[in-house]
Amino acid sequence: MSSDLKAWQRSAIRETMANYRHAQDNYYVGGKPLVELDGGFKAFSLLTPPLGSPAARRRVKLIMENMLQPNRPAAAAVDFSLSGRTPHVITMAVTYNCQCDCLHCSAVDYQETTRRENSALTFEELKSVIDQTLDLGTTCVVLTGGEPLLYERIYDLIAAVDKQRSVCTIFTNGEFLLEHTVRKLKQAGVFGVFVSLDHFDAEQHDIHRRRPGLAEKACRGLRLCQDAGILTGISTYATKEKIRDGELDSMMDLARSLGVLEVFLFDVIPTGRLSAQRDCMLSEEDARQIVDFRAKYTAKSDYPRIIHQTMFSSIAYPCVAEGCPAGIVQVHLRANGDVSPCDFTPHSFGNIRQQPLKAIWESMSAHPLFAEPSARCRLSQPGYWVKLAELAPVS
């Protein structure tokens, strides 16, 4: 460690790196497999750069720089509110086109508005956002939708992500994971593919997505990705009923049988088609049960890892431990250029057609709503919705 650093800086670096190692150890050790990649790097998640990779080293460097802001009081301890912030993860809705009609679709309102106003971003605009977010320090670019594989230049977008600086992962419903599309994804340099599954029972999944035969196609697509050497995961969501009835356990059994590396677990959020159902929000007791659920399967070496949406912060920003990543380490781009803290937040803090992403991120992450970390998803807290409703629209 450089002798030019002040004592508080050396202490901050030591504490930051200890926290970072602790967060990573909590996630990828315990008998779970690591995937050996070209170059000797080791992957443990579809949403974190593989260990030893240039993108992983870049993330660590950025975390340390965030904690050593020049305006920070010398006597201050490592304090989240005094540190800089980096959007380590960006989720980008590249299109709202989708062949499904999901009962819980969170994007339905944006889908209709973008179609009506013909306001979808062009390829050049999407690529510009990728360039801008990489310059801000992003080390994980996540392409979503709608259905991203319906976007005609999806492979060009994946290829546009500098793999020395960031990994690129997509979320898909899996129907279009065919031999030729999987081959193109691999050639473009995709890091991982999450396939959304709403229910362990194929028939129930298809009913929920209103798309007959989708579950079978999704599972086939996962196998094709695995054969091509692409990291795979399942994304699903937790409800009070799924927690109570053991459905999440059955989903873990399915994930194990499919051989995926990771299961991404979202909390159900009252947005989109569920916007009038505030009673669906998980309680504090529900949240504790999810923590116990994760711990149970973390201890089972033959099951995939579980990454919960609140684990972004602990992996990417160890000074805040676990908590809501929105506006802290994550930013979301809608297909019409609006920018929000996460995919599910129904408020725009600006549009990239009017402002650079950097200006929007700095304004949003400095907003009082995100001044302090939140141990749980903010959208699971009734008080946060009140504060959102009080915000004036961004012109």
Short mmCIF file of N, CA, C and O in Angstrom, two decimals, residues 233-321:
data_model
loop_
_atom_site.label_atom_id
_atom_site.label_comp_id
_atom_site.label_asym_id
_atom_site.label_seq_id
_atom_site.Cartn_x
_atom_site.Cartn_y
_atom_site.Cartn_z
N GLY A 233 -28.91 -19.29 -16.01
CA GLY A 233 -29.62 -19.12 -14.75
C GLY A 233 -31.11 -19.07 -14.99
O GLY A 233 -31.57 -18.95 -16.13
N ILE A 234 -31.86 -19.18 -13.93
CA ILE A 234 -33.31 -19.02 -13.94
C ILE A 234 -33.64 -17.77 -13.16
O ILE A 234 -33.06 -17.52 -12.09
N SER A 235 -34.58 -16.98 -13.66
CA SER A 235 -35.09 -15.87 -12.86
C SER A 235 -36.55 -16.17 -12.52
O SER A 235 -37.31 -16.65 -13.36
N THR A 236 -36.90 -15.92 -11.27
CA THR A 236 -38.25 -16.15 -10.81
C THR A 236 -38.56 -15.13 -9.73
O THR A 236 -37.72 -14.27 -9.43
N TYR A 237 -39.74 -15.21 -9.15
CA TYR A 237 -40.09 -14.20 -8.15
C TYR A 237 -40.83 -14.83 -6.98
O TYR A 237 -41.44 -15.89 -7.10
N ALA A 238 -40.71 -14.15 -5.86
CA ALA A 238 -41.30 -14.64 -4.62
C ALA A 238 -42.58 -13.89 -4.30
O ALA A 238 -42.64 -12.66 -4.39
N THR A 239 -43.61 -14.64 -3.94
CA THR A 239 -44.85 -14.06 -3.42
C THR A 239 -45.13 -14.68 -2.06
O THR A 239 -44.51 -15.67 -1.67
N LYS A 240 -46.07 -14.11 -1.35
CA LYS A 240 -46.46 -14.67 -0.06
C LYS A 240 -46.88 -16.13 -0.22
O LYS A 240 -46.53 -17.00 0.60
N GLU A 241 -47.64 -16.40 -1.29
CA GLU A 241 -48.15 -17.74 -1.52
C GLU A 241 -47.02 -18.72 -1.85
O GLU A 241 -47.01 -19.86 -1.37
N LYS A 242 -46.07 -18.28 -2.66
CA LYS A 242 -44.96 -19.16 -3.03
C LYS A 242 -44.11 -19.50 -1.81
O LYS A 242 -43.59 -20.61 -1.70
N ILE A 243 -43.94 -18.53 -0.94
CA ILE A 243 -43.17 -18.78 0.29
C ILE A 243 -43.92 -19.76 1.18
O ILE A 243 -43.35 -20.72 1.71
N ARG A 244 -45.22 -19.54 1.33
CA ARG A 244 -46.03 -20.34 2.24
C ARG A 244 -46.22 -21.78 1.74
O ARG A 244 -46.17 -22.74 2.51
N ASP A 245 -46.42 -21.94 0.41
CA ASP A 245 -46.81 -23.24 -0.13
C ASP A 245 -45.64 -24.11 -0.56
O ASP A 245 -45.85 -25.22 -1.05
N GLY A 246 -44.41 -23.64 -0.41
CA GLY A 246 -43.25 -24.44 -0.78
C GLY A 246 -42.95 -24.44 -2.26
O GLY A 246 -42.12 -25.24 -2.73
N GLU A 247 -43.59 -23.55 -3.00
CA GLU A 247 -43.36 -23.51 -4.45
C GLU A 247 -41.93 -23.14 -4.79
O GLU A 247 -41.37 -23.61 -5.79
N LEU A 248 -41.32 -22.29 -3.96
CA LEU A 248 -39.93 -21.90 -4.23
C LEU A 248 -38.99 -23.10 -4.09
O LEU A 248 -37.99 -23.20 -4.81
N ASP A 249 -39.29 -24.00 -3.17
CA ASP A 249 -38.48 -25.21 -3.04
C ASP A 249 -38.58 -26.06 -4.30
O ASP A 249 -37.57 -26.60 -4.78
N SER A 250 -39.77 -26.18 -4.85
CA SER A 250 -39.94 -26.94 -6.09
C SER A 250 -39.21 -26.27 -7.25
O SER A 250 -38.68 -26.95 -8.13
N MET A 251 -39.17 -24.94 -7.23
CA MET A 251 -38.42 -24.23 -8.27
C MET A 251 -36.93 -24.52 -8.15
O MET A 251 -36.23 -24.68 -9.16
N MET A 252 -36.42 -24.62 -6.93
CA MET A 252 -35.01 -24.97 -6.75
C MET A 252 -34.72 -26.39 -7.23
O MET A 252 -33.66 -26.67 -7.78
N ASP A 253 -35.67 -27.29 -7.02
CA ASP A 253 -35.51 -28.65 -7.54
C ASP A 253 -35.43 -28.63 -9.06
O ASP A 253 -34.61 -29.33 -9.67
N LEU A 254 -36.29 -27.83 -9.69
CA LEU A 254 -36.26 -27.71 -11.14
C LEU A 254 -34.93 -27.12 -11.60
O LEU A 254 -34.32 -27.60 -12.57
N ALA A 255 -34.47 -26.08 -10.92
CA ALA A 255 -33.20 -25.45 -11.28
C ALA A 255 -32.05 -26.44 -11.21
O ALA A 255 -31.16 -26.45 -12.07
N ARG A 256 -32.06 -27.26 -10.17
CA ARG A 256 -31.01 -28.27 -10.04
C ARG A 256 -31.08 -29.26 -11.20
O ARG A 256 -30.04 -29.62 -11.79
N SER A 257 -32.28 -29.70 -11.56
CA SER A 257 -32.42 -30.67 -12.64
C SER A 257 -31.99 -30.09 -13.98
O SER A 257 -31.53 -30.81 -14.87
N LEU A 258 -32.13 -28.77 -14.12
CA LEU A 258 -31.74 -28.12 -15.37
C LEU A 258 -30.26 -27.78 -15.42
O LEU A 258 -29.74 -27.37 -16.47
N GLY A 259 -29.57 -27.90 -14.29
CA GLY A 259 -28.12 -27.69 -14.28
C GLY A 259 -27.69 -26.25 -14.41
O GLY A 259 -26.57 -25.97 -14.87
N VAL A 260 -28.54 -25.30 -13.99
CA VAL A 260 -28.15 -23.89 -14.09
C VAL A 260 -27.19 -23.52 -12.96
O VAL A 260 -27.16 -24.17 -11.91
N LEU A 261 -26.44 -22.47 -13.18
CA LEU A 261 -25.48 -22.01 -12.18
C LEU A 261 -26.15 -21.21 -11.07
O LEU A 261 -25.71 -21.23 -9.93
N GLU A 262 -27.26 -20.52 -11.41
CA GLU A 262 -27.78 -19.50 -10.50
C GLU A 262 -29.28 -19.34 -10.66
O GLU A 262 -29.83 -19.50 -11.76
N VAL A 263 -29.94 -19.01 -9.56
CA VAL A 263 -31.36 -18.66 -9.56
C VAL A 263 -31.48 -17.23 -9.06
O VAL A 263 -31.03 -16.92 -7.95
N PHE A 264 -32.04 -16.36 -9.87
CA PHE A 264 -32.26 -14.97 -9.48
C PHE A 264 -33.67 -14.87 -8.93
O PHE A 264 -34.64 -15.16 -9.61
N LEU A 265 -33.76 -14.42 -7.68
CA LEU A 265 -35.04 -14.33 -6.99
C LEU A 265 -35.44 -12.88 -6.79
O LEU A 265 -34.77 -12.13 -6.08
N PHE A 266 -36.52 -12.48 -7.45
CA PHE A 266 -37.09 -11.14 -7.28
C PHE A 266 -38.21 -11.18 -6.24
O PHE A 266 -38.88 -12.20 -6.07
N ASP A 267 -38.45 -10.06 -5.57
CA ASP A 267 -39.66 -9.90 -4.78
C ASP A 267 -40.78 -9.45 -5.71
O ASP A 267 -40.55 -8.68 -6.65
N VAL A 268 -41.99 -9.89 -5.46
CA VAL A 268 -43.11 -9.39 -6.23
C VAL A 268 -43.29 -7.90 -5.90
O VAL A 268 -43.20 -7.49 -4.75
N ILE A 269 -43.51 -7.09 -6.94
CA ILE A 269 -43.61 -5.64 -6.78
C ILE A 269 -44.93 -5.17 -7.42
O ILE A 269 -45.26 -5.59 -8.53
N PRO A 270 -45.67 -4.29 -6.76
CA PRO A 270 -46.94 -3.83 -7.31
C PRO A 270 -46.77 -2.77 -8.39
O PRO A 270 -47.10 -1.59 -8.22
N THR A 271 -46.24 -3.19 -9.54
CA THR A 271 -46.11 -2.30 -10.69
C THR A 271 -46.75 -2.97 -11.89
O THR A 271 -47.05 -4.16 -11.88
N GLY A 272 -46.93 -2.20 -12.96
CA GLY A 272 -47.50 -2.76 -14.17
C GLY A 272 -48.90 -3.31 -13.91
O GLY A 272 -49.76 -2.64 -13.35
N ARG A 273 -49.11 -4.56 -14.29
CA ARG A 273 -50.43 -5.17 -14.12
C ARG A 273 -50.77 -5.42 -12.64
O ARG A 273 -51.92 -5.71 -12.32
N LEU A 274 -49.78 -5.33 -11.78
CA LEU A 274 -50.03 -5.52 -10.34
C LEU A 274 -50.09 -4.20 -9.59
O LEU A 274 -50.11 -4.19 -8.36
N SER A 275 -50.12 -3.09 -10.32
CA SER A 275 -50.01 -1.77 -9.66
C SER A 275 -51.14 -1.48 -8.69
O SER A 275 -50.96 -0.69 -7.76
N ALA A 276 -52.30 -2.11 -8.87
CA ALA A 276 -53.41 -1.86 -7.97
C ALA A 276 -53.46 -2.86 -6.81
O ALA A 276 -54.39 -2.84 -6.01
N GLN A 277 -52.43 -3.69 -6.72
CA GLN A 277 -52.44 -4.76 -5.71
C GLN A 277 -51.32 -4.54 -4.69
O GLN A 277 -50.40 -5.34 -4.57
N ARG A 278 -51.40 -3.45 -3.96
CA ARG A 278 -50.36 -3.15 -2.97
C ARG A 278 -50.27 -4.21 -1.88
O ARG A 278 -49.24 -4.34 -1.22
N ASP A 279 -51.35 -4.98 -1.71
CA ASP A 279 -51.32 -6.00 -0.67
C ASP A 279 -50.42 -7.18 -1.04
O ASP A 279 -50.18 -8.06 -0.21
N CYS A 280 -49.91 -7.18 -2.27
CA CYS A 280 -48.99 -8.27 -2.66
C CYS A 280 -47.59 -8.07 -2.09
O CYS A 280 -46.77 -8.99 -2.09
N MET A 281 -47.27 -6.86 -1.61
CA MET A 281 -45.93 -6.58 -1.11
C MET A 281 -45.57 -7.51 0.05
O MET A 281 -46.40 -7.80 0.91
N LEU A 282 -44.33 -7.95 0.06
CA LEU A 282 -43.89 -8.87 1.10
C LEU A 282 -43.70 -8.13 2.42
O LEU A 282 -43.23 -6.99 2.46
N SER A 283 -44.07 -8.81 3.49
CA SER A 283 -43.92 -8.24 4.83
C SER A 283 -42.51 -8.47 5.35
O SER A 283 -41.69 -9.17 4.72
N GLU A 284 -42.22 -7.90 6.50
CA GLU A 284 -40.92 -8.13 7.13
C GLU A 284 -40.73 -9.62 7.43
O GLU A 284 -39.63 -10.16 7.28
N GLU A 285 -41.79 -10.28 7.85
CA GLU A 285 -41.69 -11.71 8.12
C GLU A 285 -41.44 -12.50 6.83
O GLU A 285 -40.64 -13.45 6.82
N ASP A 286 -42.08 -12.10 5.74
CA ASP A 286 -41.82 -12.73 4.45
C ASP A 286 -40.35 -12.57 4.07
O ASP A 286 -39.70 -13.52 3.59
N ALA A 287 -39.83 -11.38 4.29
CA ALA A 287 -38.43 -11.11 3.96
C ALA A 287 -37.50 -11.98 4.78
O ALA A 287 -36.49 -12.49 4.27
N ARG A 288 -37.81 -12.16 6.06
CA ARG A 288 -36.97 -13.03 6.90
C ARG A 288 -37.03 -14.48 6.41
O ARG A 288 -36.01 -15.19 6.43
N GLN A 289 -38.19 -14.90 5.94
CA GLN A 289 -38.31 -16.26 5.43
C GLN A 289 -37.49 -16.45 4.16
O GLN A 289 -36.93 -17.53 3.94
N ILE A 290 -37.39 -15.40 3.34
CA ILE A 290 -36.56 -15.49 2.14
C ILE A 290 -35.09 -15.63 2.53
O ILE A 290 -34.34 -16.39 1.92
N VAL A 291 -34.67 -14.88 3.54
CA VAL A 291 -33.28 -15.00 4.01
C VAL A 291 -33.02 -16.44 4.48
O VAL A 291 -31.98 -17.04 4.17
N ASP A 292 -33.95 -17.01 5.22
CA ASP A 292 -33.80 -18.39 5.68
C ASP A 292 -33.80 -19.37 4.50
O ASP A 292 -33.04 -20.35 4.49
N PHE A 293 -34.64 -19.10 3.53
CA PHE A 293 -34.71 -19.94 2.33
C PHE A 293 -33.38 -19.93 1.60
O PHE A 293 -32.86 -20.99 1.21
N ARG A 294 -32.82 -18.75 1.43
CA ARG A 294 -31.51 -18.65 0.77
C ARG A 294 -30.44 -19.40 1.55
O ARG A 294 -29.62 -20.12 0.97
N ALA A 295 -30.45 -19.25 2.86
CA ALA A 295 -29.44 -19.91 3.69
C ALA A 295 -29.55 -21.43 3.57
O ALA A 295 -28.53 -22.13 3.52
N LYS A 296 -30.77 -21.92 3.51
CA LYS A 296 -30.97 -23.37 3.40
C LYS A 296 -30.34 -23.92 2.14
O LYS A 296 -29.66 -24.96 2.17
N TYR A 297 -30.53 -23.22 1.02
CA TYR A 297 -30.00 -23.74 -0.24
C TYR A 297 -28.54 -23.37 -0.47
O TYR A 297 -27.86 -24.02 -1.25
N THR A 298 -28.07 -22.36 0.22
CA THR A 298 -26.63 -22.09 0.18
C THR A 298 -25.86 -23.24 0.80
O THR A 298 -24.75 -23.57 0.38
N ALA A 299 -26.47 -23.87 1.80
CA ALA A 299 -25.82 -24.99 2.49
C ALA A 299 -25.91 -26.30 1.70
O ALA A 299 -25.26 -27.29 2.07
N LYS A 300 -26.68 -26.31 0.64
CA LYS A 300 -26.85 -27.53 -0.18
C LYS A 300 -25.93 -27.43 -1.39
O LYS A 300 -26.21 -26.70 -2.34
N SER A 301 -24.84 -28.17 -1.36
CA SER A 301 -23.81 -28.02 -2.39
C SER A 301 -24.28 -28.46 -3.77
O SER A 301 -23.70 -28.07 -4.79
N ASP A 302 -25.33 -29.28 -3.83
CA ASP A 302 -25.77 -29.79 -5.13
C ASP A 302 -26.87 -28.94 -5.76
O ASP A 302 -27.42 -29.30 -6.80
N TYR A 303 -27.19 -27.80 -5.15
CA TYR A 303 -28.19 -26.89 -5.71
C TYR A 303 -27.50 -25.64 -6.25
O TYR A 303 -26.42 -25.26 -5.78
N PRO A 304 -28.13 -24.97 -7.21
CA PRO A 304 -27.55 -23.72 -7.72
C PRO A 304 -27.50 -22.64 -6.64
O PRO A 304 -28.18 -22.72 -5.62
N ARG A 305 -26.68 -21.65 -6.88
CA ARG A 305 -26.69 -20.48 -6.01
C ARG A 305 -28.00 -19.72 -6.18
O ARG A 305 -28.64 -19.78 -7.22
N ILE A 306 -28.35 -18.99 -5.14
CA ILE A 306 -29.48 -18.06 -5.21
C ILE A 306 -28.92 -16.65 -5.07
O ILE A 306 -28.15 -16.37 -4.15
N ILE A 307 -29.28 -15.79 -6.01
CA ILE A 307 -28.98 -14.37 -5.83
C ILE A 307 -30.31 -13.64 -5.73
O ILE A 307 -31.16 -13.73 -6.60
N HIS A 308 -30.51 -12.99 -4.60
CA HIS A 308 -31.72 -12.21 -4.37
C HIS A 308 -31.46 -10.79 -4.86
O HIS A 308 -30.30 -10.34 -4.90
N GLN A 309 -32.50 -10.06 -5.24
CA GLN A 309 -32.30 -8.72 -5.79
C GLN A 309 -31.58 -7.80 -4.82
O GLN A 309 -30.87 -6.88 -5.25
N THR A 310 -31.68 -8.03 -3.51
CA THR A 310 -31.00 -7.17 -2.56
C THR A 310 -29.52 -7.53 -2.39
O THR A 310 -28.81 -6.87 -1.64
N MET A 311 -29.06 -8.56 -3.10
CA MET A 311 -27.65 -8.95 -2.96
C MET A 311 -26.73 -8.19 -3.90
O MET A 311 -25.51 -8.30 -3.80
N PHE A 312 -27.30 -7.41 -4.83
CA PHE A 312 -26.46 -6.58 -5.69
C PHE A 312 -25.52 -5.72 -4.86
O PHE A 312 -24.34 -5.60 -5.14
N SER A 313 -26.08 -5.10 -3.84
CA SER A 313 -25.30 -4.13 -3.06
C SER A 313 -24.15 -4.79 -2.33
O SER A 313 -23.04 -4.26 -2.29
N SER A 314 -24.38 -5.97 -1.75
CA SER A 314 -23.32 -6.61 -0.98
C SER A 314 -22.19 -7.09 -1.87
O SER A 314 -21.03 -7.12 -1.46
N ILE A 315 -22.52 -7.48 -3.10
CA ILE A 315 -21.49 -7.99 -3.99
C ILE A 315 -20.75 -6.85 -4.68
O ILE A 315 -19.55 -6.88 -4.85
N ALA A 316 -21.50 -5.82 -5.05
CA ALA A 316 -20.88 -4.73 -5.81
C ALA A 316 -20.43 -3.57 -4.94
O ALA A 316 -19.62 -2.77 -5.34
N TYR A 317 -20.96 -3.48 -3.72
CA TYR A 317 -20.70 -2.30 -2.91
C TYR A 317 -20.66 -2.70 -1.45
O TYR A 317 -21.59 -2.46 -0.69
N PRO A 318 -19.57 -3.33 -1.02
CA PRO A 318 -19.56 -4.00 0.28
C PRO A 318 -19.73 -3.08 1.48
O PRO A 318 -20.07 -3.54 2.55
N CYS A 319 -19.52 -1.80 1.30
CA CYS A 319 -19.63 -0.92 2.46
C CYS A 319 -21.06 -0.81 2.96
O CYS A 319 -21.31 -0.37 4.07
N VAL A 320 -22.04 -1.20 2.15
CA VAL A 320 -23.43 -1.11 2.59
C VAL A 320 -24.03 -2.48 2.89
O VAL A 320 -25.21 -2.59 3.17
N ALA A 321 -23.21 -3.52 2.82
CA ALA A 321 -23.68 -4.88 3.05
C ALA A 321 -24.83 -5.17 2.09
O ALA A 321 -24.78 -4.80 0.94
#
